[in-house]
Coordinates of C-alpha atoms and ligand atoms in Angstrom, one line a residue:
X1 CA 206.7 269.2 143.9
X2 CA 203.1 269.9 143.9
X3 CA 202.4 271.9 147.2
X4 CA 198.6 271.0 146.7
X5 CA 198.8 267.6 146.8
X6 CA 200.5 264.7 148.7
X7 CA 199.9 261.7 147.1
X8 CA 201.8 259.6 144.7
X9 CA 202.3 260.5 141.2
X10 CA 201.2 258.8 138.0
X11 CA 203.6 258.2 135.2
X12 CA 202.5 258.4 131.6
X13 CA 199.2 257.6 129.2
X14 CA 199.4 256.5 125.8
X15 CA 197.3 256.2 123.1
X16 CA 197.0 254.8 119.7
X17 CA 194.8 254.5 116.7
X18 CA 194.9 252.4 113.3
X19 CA 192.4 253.2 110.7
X20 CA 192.4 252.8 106.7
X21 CA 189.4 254.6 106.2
X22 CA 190.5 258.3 104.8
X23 CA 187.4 260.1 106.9
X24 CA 188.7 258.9 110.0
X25 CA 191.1 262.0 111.2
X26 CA 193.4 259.5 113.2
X27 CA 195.7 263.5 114.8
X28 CA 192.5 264.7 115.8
X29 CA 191.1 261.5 117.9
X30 CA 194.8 261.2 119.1
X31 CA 194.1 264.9 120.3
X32 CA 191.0 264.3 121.7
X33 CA 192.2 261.1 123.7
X34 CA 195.3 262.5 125.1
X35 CA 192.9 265.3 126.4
X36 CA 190.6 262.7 128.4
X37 CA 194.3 261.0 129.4
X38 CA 195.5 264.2 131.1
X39 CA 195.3 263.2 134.7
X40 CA 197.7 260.6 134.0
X41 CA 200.8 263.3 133.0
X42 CA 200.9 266.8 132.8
X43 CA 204.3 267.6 132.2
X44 CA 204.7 267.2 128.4
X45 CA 202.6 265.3 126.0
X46 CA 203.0 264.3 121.9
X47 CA 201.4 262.8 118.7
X48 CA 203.5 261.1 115.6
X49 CA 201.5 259.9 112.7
X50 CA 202.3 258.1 109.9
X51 CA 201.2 258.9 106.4
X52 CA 201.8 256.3 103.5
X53 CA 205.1 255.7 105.6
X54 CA 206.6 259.1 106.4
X55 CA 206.2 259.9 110.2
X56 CA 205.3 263.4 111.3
X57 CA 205.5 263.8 114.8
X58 CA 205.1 266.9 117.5
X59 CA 205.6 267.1 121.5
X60 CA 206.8 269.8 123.6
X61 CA 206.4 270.8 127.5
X62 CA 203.1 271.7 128.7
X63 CA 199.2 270.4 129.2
X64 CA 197.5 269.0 125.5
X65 CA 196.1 272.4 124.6
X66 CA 199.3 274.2 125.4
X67 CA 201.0 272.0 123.0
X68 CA 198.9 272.0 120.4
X69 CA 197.2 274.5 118.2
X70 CA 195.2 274.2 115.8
X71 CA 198.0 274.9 113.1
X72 CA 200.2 273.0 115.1
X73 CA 197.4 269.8 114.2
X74 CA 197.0 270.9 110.3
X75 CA 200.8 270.4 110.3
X76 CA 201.0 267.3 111.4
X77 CA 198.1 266.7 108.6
X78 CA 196.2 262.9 108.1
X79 CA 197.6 259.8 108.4
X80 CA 196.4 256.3 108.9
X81 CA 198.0 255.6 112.1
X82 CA 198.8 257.6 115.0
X83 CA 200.6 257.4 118.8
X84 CA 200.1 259.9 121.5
X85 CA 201.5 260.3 124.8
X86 CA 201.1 262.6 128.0
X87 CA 204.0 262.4 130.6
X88 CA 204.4 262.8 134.2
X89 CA 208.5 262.4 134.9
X90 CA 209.4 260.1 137.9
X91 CA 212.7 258.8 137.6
X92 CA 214.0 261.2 135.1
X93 CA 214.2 264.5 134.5
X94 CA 212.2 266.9 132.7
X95 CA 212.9 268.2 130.0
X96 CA 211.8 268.8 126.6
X97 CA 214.4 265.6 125.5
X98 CA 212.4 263.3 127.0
X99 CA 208.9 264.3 125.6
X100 CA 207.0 261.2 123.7
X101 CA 206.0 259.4 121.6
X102 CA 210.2 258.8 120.6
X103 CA 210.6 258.9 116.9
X104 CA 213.5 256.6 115.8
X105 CA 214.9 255.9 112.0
X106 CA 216.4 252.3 112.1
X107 CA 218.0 249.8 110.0
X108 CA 214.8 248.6 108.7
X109 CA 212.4 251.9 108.7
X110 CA 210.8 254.5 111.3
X111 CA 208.9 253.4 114.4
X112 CA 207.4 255.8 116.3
X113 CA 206.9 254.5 120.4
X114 CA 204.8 255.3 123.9
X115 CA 205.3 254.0 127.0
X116 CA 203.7 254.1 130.1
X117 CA 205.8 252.6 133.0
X118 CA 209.2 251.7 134.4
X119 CA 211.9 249.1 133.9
X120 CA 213.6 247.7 136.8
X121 CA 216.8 246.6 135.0
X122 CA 217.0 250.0 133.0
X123 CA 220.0 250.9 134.5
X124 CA 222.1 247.8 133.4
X125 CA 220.2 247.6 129.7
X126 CA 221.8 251.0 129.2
X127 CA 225.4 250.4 130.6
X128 CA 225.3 247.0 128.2
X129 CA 224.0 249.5 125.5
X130 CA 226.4 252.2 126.1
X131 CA 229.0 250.0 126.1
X132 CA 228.3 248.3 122.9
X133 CA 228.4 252.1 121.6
X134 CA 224.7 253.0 121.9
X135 CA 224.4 256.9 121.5
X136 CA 221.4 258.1 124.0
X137 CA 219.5 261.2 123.7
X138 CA 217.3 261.3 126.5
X139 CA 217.3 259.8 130.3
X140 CA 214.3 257.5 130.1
X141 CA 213.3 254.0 130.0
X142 CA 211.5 254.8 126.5
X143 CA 214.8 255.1 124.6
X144 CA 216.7 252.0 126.2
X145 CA 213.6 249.9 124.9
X146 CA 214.0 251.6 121.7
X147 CA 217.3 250.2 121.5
X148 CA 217.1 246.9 122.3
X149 CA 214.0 246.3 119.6
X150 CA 216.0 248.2 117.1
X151 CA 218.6 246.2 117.4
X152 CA 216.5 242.8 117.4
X153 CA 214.5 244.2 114.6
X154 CA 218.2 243.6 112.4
X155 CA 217.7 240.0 112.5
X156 CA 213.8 239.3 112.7
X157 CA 211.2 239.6 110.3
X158 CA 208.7 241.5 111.7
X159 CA 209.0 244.1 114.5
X160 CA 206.3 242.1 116.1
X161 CA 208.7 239.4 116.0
X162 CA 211.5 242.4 117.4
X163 CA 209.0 243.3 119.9
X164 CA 208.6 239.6 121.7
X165 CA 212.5 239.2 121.6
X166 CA 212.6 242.5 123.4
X167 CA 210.5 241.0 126.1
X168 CA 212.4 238.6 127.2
X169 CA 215.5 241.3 128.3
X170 CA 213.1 244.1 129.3
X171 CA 211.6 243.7 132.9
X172 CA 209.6 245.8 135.2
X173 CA 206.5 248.2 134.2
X174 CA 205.7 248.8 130.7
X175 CA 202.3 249.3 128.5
X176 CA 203.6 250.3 125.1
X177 CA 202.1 251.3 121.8
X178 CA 204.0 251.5 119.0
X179 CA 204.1 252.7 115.4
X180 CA 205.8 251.1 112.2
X181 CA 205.2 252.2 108.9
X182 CA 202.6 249.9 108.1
X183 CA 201.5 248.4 111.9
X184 CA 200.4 249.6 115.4
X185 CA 201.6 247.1 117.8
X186 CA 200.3 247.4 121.8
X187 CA 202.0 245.6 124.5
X188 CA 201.9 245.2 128.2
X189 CA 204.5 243.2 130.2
X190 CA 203.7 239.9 131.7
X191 CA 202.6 241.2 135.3
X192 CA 200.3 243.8 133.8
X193 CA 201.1 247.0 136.0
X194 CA 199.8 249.7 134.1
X195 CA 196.5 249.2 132.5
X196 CA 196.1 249.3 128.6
X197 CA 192.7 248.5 126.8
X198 CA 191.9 248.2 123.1
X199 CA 188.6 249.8 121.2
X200 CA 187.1 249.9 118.3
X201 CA 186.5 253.3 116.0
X202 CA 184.7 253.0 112.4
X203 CA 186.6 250.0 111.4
X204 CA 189.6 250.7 112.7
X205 CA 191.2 249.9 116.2
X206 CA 192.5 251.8 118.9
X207 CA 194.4 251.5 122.6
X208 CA 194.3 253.7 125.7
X209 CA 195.9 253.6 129.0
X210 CA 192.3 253.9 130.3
X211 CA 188.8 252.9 128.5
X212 CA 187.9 257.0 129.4
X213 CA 189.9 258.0 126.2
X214 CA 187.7 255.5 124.2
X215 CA 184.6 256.9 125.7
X216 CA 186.3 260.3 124.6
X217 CA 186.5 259.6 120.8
X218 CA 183.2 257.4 121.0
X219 CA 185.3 254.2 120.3
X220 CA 183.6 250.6 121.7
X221 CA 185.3 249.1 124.3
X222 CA 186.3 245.5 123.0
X223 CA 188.7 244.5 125.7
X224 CA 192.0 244.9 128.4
X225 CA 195.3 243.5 126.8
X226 CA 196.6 240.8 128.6
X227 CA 199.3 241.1 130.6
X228 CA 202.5 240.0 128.5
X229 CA 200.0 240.2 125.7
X230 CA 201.1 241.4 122.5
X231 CA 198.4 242.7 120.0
X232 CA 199.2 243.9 116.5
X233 CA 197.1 245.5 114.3
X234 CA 198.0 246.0 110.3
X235 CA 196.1 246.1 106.9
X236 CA 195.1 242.4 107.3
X237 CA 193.2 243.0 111.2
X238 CA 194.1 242.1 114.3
X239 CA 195.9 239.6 115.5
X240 CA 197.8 237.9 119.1
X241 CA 201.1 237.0 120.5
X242 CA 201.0 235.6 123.8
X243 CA 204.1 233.7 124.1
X244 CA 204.6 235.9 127.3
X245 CA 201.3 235.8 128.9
X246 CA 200.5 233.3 131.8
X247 CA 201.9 235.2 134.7
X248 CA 199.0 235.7 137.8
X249 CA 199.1 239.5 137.3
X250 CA 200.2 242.4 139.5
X251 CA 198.0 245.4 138.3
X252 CA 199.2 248.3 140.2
X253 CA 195.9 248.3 142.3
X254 CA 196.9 252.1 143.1
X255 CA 195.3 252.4 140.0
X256 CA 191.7 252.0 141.3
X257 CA 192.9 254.3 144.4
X258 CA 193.4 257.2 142.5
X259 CA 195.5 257.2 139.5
X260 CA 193.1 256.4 136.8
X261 CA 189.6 258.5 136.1
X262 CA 186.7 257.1 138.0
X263 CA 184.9 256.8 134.8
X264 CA 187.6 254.0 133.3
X265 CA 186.7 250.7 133.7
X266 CA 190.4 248.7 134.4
X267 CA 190.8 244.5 133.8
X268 CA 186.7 244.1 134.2
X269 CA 186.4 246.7 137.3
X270 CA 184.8 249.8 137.5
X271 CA 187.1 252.7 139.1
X272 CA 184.0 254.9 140.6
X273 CA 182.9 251.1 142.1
X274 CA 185.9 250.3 143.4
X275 CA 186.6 253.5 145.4
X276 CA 182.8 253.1 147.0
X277 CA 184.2 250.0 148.0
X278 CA 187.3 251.0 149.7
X279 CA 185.1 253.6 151.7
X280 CA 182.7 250.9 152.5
X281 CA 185.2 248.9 153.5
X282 CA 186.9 251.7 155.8
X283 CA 183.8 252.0 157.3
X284 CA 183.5 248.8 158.7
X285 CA 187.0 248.7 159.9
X286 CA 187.1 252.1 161.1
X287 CA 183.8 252.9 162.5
X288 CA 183.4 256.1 164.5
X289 CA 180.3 258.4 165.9
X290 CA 180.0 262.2 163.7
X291 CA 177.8 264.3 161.4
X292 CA 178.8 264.2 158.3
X293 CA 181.6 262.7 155.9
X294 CA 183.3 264.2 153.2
X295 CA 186.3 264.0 150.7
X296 CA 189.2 265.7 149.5
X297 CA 188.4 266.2 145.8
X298 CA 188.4 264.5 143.7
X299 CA 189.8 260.9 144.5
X300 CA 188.4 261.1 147.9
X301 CA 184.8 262.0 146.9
X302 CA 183.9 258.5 145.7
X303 CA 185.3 256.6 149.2
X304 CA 183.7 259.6 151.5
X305 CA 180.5 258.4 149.5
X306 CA 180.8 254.5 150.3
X307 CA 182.2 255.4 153.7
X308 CA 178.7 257.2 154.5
X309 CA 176.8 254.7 152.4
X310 CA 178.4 251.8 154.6
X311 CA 177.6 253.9 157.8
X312 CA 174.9 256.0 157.5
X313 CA 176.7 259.1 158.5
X314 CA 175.0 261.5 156.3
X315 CA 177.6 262.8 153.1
X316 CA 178.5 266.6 152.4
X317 CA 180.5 268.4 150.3
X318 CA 183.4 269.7 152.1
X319 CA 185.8 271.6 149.8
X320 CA 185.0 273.4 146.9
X321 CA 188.6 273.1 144.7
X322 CA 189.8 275.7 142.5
X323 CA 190.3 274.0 139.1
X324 CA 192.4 276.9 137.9
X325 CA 195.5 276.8 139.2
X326 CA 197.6 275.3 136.5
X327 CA 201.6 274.5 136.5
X328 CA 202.1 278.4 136.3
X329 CA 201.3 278.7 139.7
X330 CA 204.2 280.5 141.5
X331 CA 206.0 278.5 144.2
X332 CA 205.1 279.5 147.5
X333 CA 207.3 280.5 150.3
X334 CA 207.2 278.5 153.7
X335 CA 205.2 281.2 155.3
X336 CA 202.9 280.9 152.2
X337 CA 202.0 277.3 152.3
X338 CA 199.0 277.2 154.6
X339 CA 197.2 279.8 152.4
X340 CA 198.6 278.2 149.5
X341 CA 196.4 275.7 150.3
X342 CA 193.2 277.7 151.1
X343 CA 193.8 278.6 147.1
X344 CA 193.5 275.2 145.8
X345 CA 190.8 273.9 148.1
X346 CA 188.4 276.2 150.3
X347 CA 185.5 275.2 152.9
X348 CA 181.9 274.7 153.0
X349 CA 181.5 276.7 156.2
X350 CA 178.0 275.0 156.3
X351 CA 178.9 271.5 156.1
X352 CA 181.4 271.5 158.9
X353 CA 181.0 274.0 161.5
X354 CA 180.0 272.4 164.8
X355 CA 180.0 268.8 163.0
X356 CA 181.8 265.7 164.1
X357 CA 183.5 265.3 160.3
X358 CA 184.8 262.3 159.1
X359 CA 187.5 263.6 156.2
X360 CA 188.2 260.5 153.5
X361 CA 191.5 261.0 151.3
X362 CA 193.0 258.6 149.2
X363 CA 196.4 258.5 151.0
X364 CA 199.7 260.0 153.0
X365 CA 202.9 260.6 151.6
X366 CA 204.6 262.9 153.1
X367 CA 201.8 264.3 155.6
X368 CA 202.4 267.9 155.2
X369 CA 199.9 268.4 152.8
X370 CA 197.8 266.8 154.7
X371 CA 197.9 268.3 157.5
X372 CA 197.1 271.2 156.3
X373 CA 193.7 270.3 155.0
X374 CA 192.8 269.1 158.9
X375 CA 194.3 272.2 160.0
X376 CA 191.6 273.9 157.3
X377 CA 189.2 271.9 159.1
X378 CA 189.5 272.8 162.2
X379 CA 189.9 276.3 161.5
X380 CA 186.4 276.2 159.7
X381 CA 184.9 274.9 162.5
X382 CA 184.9 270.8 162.8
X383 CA 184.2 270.3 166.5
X384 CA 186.3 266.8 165.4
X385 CA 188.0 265.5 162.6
X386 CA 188.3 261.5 162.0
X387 CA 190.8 261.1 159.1
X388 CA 190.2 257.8 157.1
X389 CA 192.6 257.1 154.4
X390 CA 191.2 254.6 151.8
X391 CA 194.6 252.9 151.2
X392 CA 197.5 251.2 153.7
X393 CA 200.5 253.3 154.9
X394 CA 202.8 253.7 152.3
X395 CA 206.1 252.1 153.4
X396 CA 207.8 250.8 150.4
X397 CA 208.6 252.6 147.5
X398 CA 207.3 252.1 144.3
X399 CA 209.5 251.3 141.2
X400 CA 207.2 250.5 138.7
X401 CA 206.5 253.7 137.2
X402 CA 205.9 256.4 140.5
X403 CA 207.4 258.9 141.9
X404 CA 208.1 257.2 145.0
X405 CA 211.0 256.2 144.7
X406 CA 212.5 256.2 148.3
X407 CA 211.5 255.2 151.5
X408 CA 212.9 258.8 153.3
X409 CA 209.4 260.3 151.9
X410 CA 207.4 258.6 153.3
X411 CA 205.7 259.7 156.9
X412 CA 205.2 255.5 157.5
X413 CA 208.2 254.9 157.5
X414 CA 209.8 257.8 160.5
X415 CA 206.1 257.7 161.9
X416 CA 203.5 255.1 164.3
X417 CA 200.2 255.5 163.1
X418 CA 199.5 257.3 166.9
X419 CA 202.3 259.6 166.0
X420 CA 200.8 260.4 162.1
X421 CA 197.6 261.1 164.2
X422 CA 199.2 263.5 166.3
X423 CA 201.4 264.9 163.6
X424 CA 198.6 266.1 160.7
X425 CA 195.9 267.0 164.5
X426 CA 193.4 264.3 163.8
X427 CA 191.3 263.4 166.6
X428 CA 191.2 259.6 165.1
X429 CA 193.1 258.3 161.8
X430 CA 192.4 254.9 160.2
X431 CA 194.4 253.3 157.4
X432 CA 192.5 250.8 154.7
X433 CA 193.9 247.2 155.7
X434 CA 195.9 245.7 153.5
X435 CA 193.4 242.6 153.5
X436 CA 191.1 244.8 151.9
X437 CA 193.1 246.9 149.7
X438 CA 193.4 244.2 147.1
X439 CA 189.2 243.6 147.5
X440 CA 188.3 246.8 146.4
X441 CA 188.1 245.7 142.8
X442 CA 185.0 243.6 142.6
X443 CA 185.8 241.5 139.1
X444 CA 188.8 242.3 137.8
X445 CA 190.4 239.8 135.8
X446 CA 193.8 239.6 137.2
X447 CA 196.4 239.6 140.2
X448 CA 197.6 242.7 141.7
X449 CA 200.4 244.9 143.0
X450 CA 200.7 246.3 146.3
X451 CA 204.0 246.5 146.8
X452 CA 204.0 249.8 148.3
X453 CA 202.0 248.3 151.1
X454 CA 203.3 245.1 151.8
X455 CA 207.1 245.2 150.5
X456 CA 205.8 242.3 147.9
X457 CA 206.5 242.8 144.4
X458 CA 205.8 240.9 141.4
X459 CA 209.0 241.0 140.1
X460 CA 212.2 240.9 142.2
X461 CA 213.4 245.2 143.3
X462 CA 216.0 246.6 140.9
X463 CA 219.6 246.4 142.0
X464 CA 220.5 250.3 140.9
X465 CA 218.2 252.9 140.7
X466 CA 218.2 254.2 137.1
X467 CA 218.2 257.9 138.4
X468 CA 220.7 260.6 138.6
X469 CA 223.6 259.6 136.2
X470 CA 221.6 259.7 133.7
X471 CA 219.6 262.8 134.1
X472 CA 223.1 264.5 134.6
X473 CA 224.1 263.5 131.2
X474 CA 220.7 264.7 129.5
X475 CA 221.2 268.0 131.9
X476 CA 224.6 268.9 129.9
X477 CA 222.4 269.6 126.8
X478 CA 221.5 273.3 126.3
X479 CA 217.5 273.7 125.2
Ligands
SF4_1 S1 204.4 249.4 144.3 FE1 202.4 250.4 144.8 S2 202.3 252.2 143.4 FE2 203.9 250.8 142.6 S3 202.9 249.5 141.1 FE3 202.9 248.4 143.0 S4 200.9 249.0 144.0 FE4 201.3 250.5 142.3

């Protein structure tokens, strides 16, 4: 648990890079892109790459730079193609097993996979798999998709033509790159949760969760693969597969909220935009009379700032936030919690003493965190504090690649939105509606999800949760 924060949790990135030009250091753009991807996973992270056929691959616990060293890069040496990954668990456990990319030696060769997301029939892929004597290593969805295009890849041509099969057993959440000996393939299921772009670097082509890893490497943004899109890239270019495409969309719009890094630009709309929106749009919903309005860094900066655009309530800087305090951190006690906050985030005295504040976060999860920071608040001096969350009440869990994986979280669900107000010591709250939640992005190409907010998801709920049994198995291993 992250006592700083209370929001929901990103999953995974991935990235991938093809390249037959010898200058072009495919480990050390793979480096430098997981390193823009961060925010997406911080809990382990990984590169393969493949060299005239032989795979070398590293991943381990721990932020890019802990991971890698310099020798660490030298030793996985050049290549021509390349995956990374950087992980945030969810649904499994953590541990060192379940580090990416997944490095596999089938029937027909070595393929080398990254996946961002989460089935919602893992749980009965794996007892099918297990029962047809499947050997599993790790708890995560990664591995059971693995399988099944291993085991297509025995009678098909082409793991392209292994990958599509796959598709049609596989549902739920899933943006995928993945390395053969000679290909990099990138796929994203037919609703198009998680977001997944393609690039172009000297030549050669590459694929990012988000199009900030592009900017990263200096790559040209050529365009979004389509949901249920399959794009494979090999010695003769680039080609399609779209057998699986035609499906409306359901981009996880949490992904304009705050997962992904204001400066990506996600299915033709801009994140930084779409945030100004969703404060613009609180403002007109939510008007109130104060001073100034500010956000909790960093997601709720670019709402505060369409909030006071919208109104014309000037905009501060609230909170200064430590940028220092890495996973290291050591958990605090109960009695600890309220200063544990003052750590992570501290006051502008002059931006809020004897102002009427208006405080813009992204969203509630739990509240306690939360309630903290208006605690903060007042404590600095706010004369009031109007809370205005630039999202709807989370009552639905998520199971497309979140941690949210239960309603008994979340403060929606046990709480009216009177009672949340009285709860965190707001002297007003407002919610985002869920009318406007799905306006924010301006543009974008495709349908969304919002799930969380409404209870309606693009693909029907999973049966079984694919949680504990499985990370009890991968817990018997000694590390
Ligand atoms: S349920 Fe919510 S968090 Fe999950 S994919 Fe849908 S919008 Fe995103």
């Amino acid at each position: 648990m992250d006592y700083f924060r209370d929001s929901i949790q990103e999953k995974c990135g991935v990235f991938g890079i093809y390249s037959d030009y010898s200058e072009i250091d495919v480990v050390s753009q793979t480096y430098l892109a997981l390193y823009a991807l961060q925010h997406r996973g911080q809990e382990s992270c990984g590169i393969a790459v493949c060299d005239d056929g032989l795979v070398r691959y590293h991943n381990d616990l721990g932020l890019v730079p802990d991971v890698f060293s310099r020798e660490t890069l030298e030793k996985l040496g050049r290549g021509n193609i390349a995956v990374g990954h950087v992980r945030y668990s969810t649904m499994d456990q953590k541990s060192r097993a379940n580090a990416l990319p997944l490095v596999v030696r089938h029937f027909k060769g070595t393929m080398a996979i990254a996946h961002n997301g989460s089935l919602t029939n893992a749980a009965h892929l794996r007892e099918e798999l297990e029962q047809e004597g499947a050997v599993f290593h790790t708890s995560n969805d990664t591995e059971i998709i693995t399988n099944i295009i291993t085991k297509k890849r025995i009678h098909t041509q082409s793991i392209e033509e292994a990958v599509e099969q796959a598709m049609y057993e596989i549902r739920g959440a899933y943006s995928i790159v993945l390395m053969s000996p000679s290909k990099l393939i990138a796929v994203r299921d037919s609703d198009g949760f998680r977001p997944l772009c393609m690039g172009a670097l000297n030549g050669g082509f590459v694929f990012a969760s988000e199009s900030c890893a592009l900017d990263s490497i200096g790559a040209d943004f050529i365009r979004d693969v389509e949901p249920g899109e399959i794009v494979v890239v090999d010695k003769e270019g680039q080609r399609s597969i779209k057998t699986h495409c035609g499906k409306p969309g359901g981009l996880c719009v949490f992904e304009y909220i705050y997962f992904a890094r204001p400066d990506s630009v996600i299915d033709g709309a801009g994140v930084h935009t779409a945030r100004q929106r969703a404060g613009a749009f609180l403002a007109l919903e939510h008007p109130v009379q104060a001073d100034v309005v500010f956000g909790v860094p960093d997601s709720g900066l670019d709402a505060a700032l369409g909030y006071s655009r919208q109104s014309g309530i000037p905009y501060g800087v609230g909170f200064i936030k430590n940028r220092y305090i890495g996973r290291t951190f050591i958990q605090p006690t109960q009695e600890e919690r309220d200063n544990a906050v003052r750590i992570k985030l501290n006051t502008i005295e002059s931006t809020i003493r004897d102002k009427r504040v208006v405080l813009i976060d992204d969203s509630i999860v739990r509240g306690t965190t939360m309630r903290r920071i208006v605690k903060l608040v007042r404590e600095t001096g706010a004369k009031e504090v109007h809370l205005r969350i630039s999202s709807p009440p989370f009552v639905n869990p998520c199971y497309f690649g979140t941690d949210i994986d239960s309603r008994d979280y979340l403060i929606a669900c046990r709480m009216t939105i009177p009672e949340i107000r009285e709860y965190l010591g707001a002297d007003s709250l407002g919610y985002l509606s869920v009318d406007h939640v799905t306006k924010i992005a301006e543009n974008a190409k495709c349908g969304f999800c919002d799930g969380c907010f409404t209870g309606r998801y693009p693909v029907p709920e999973p049966e079984i949760l694919p949680k504990s049994k499985y990370d009890q198995k991968i817990g018997e291993f000694k590390f």
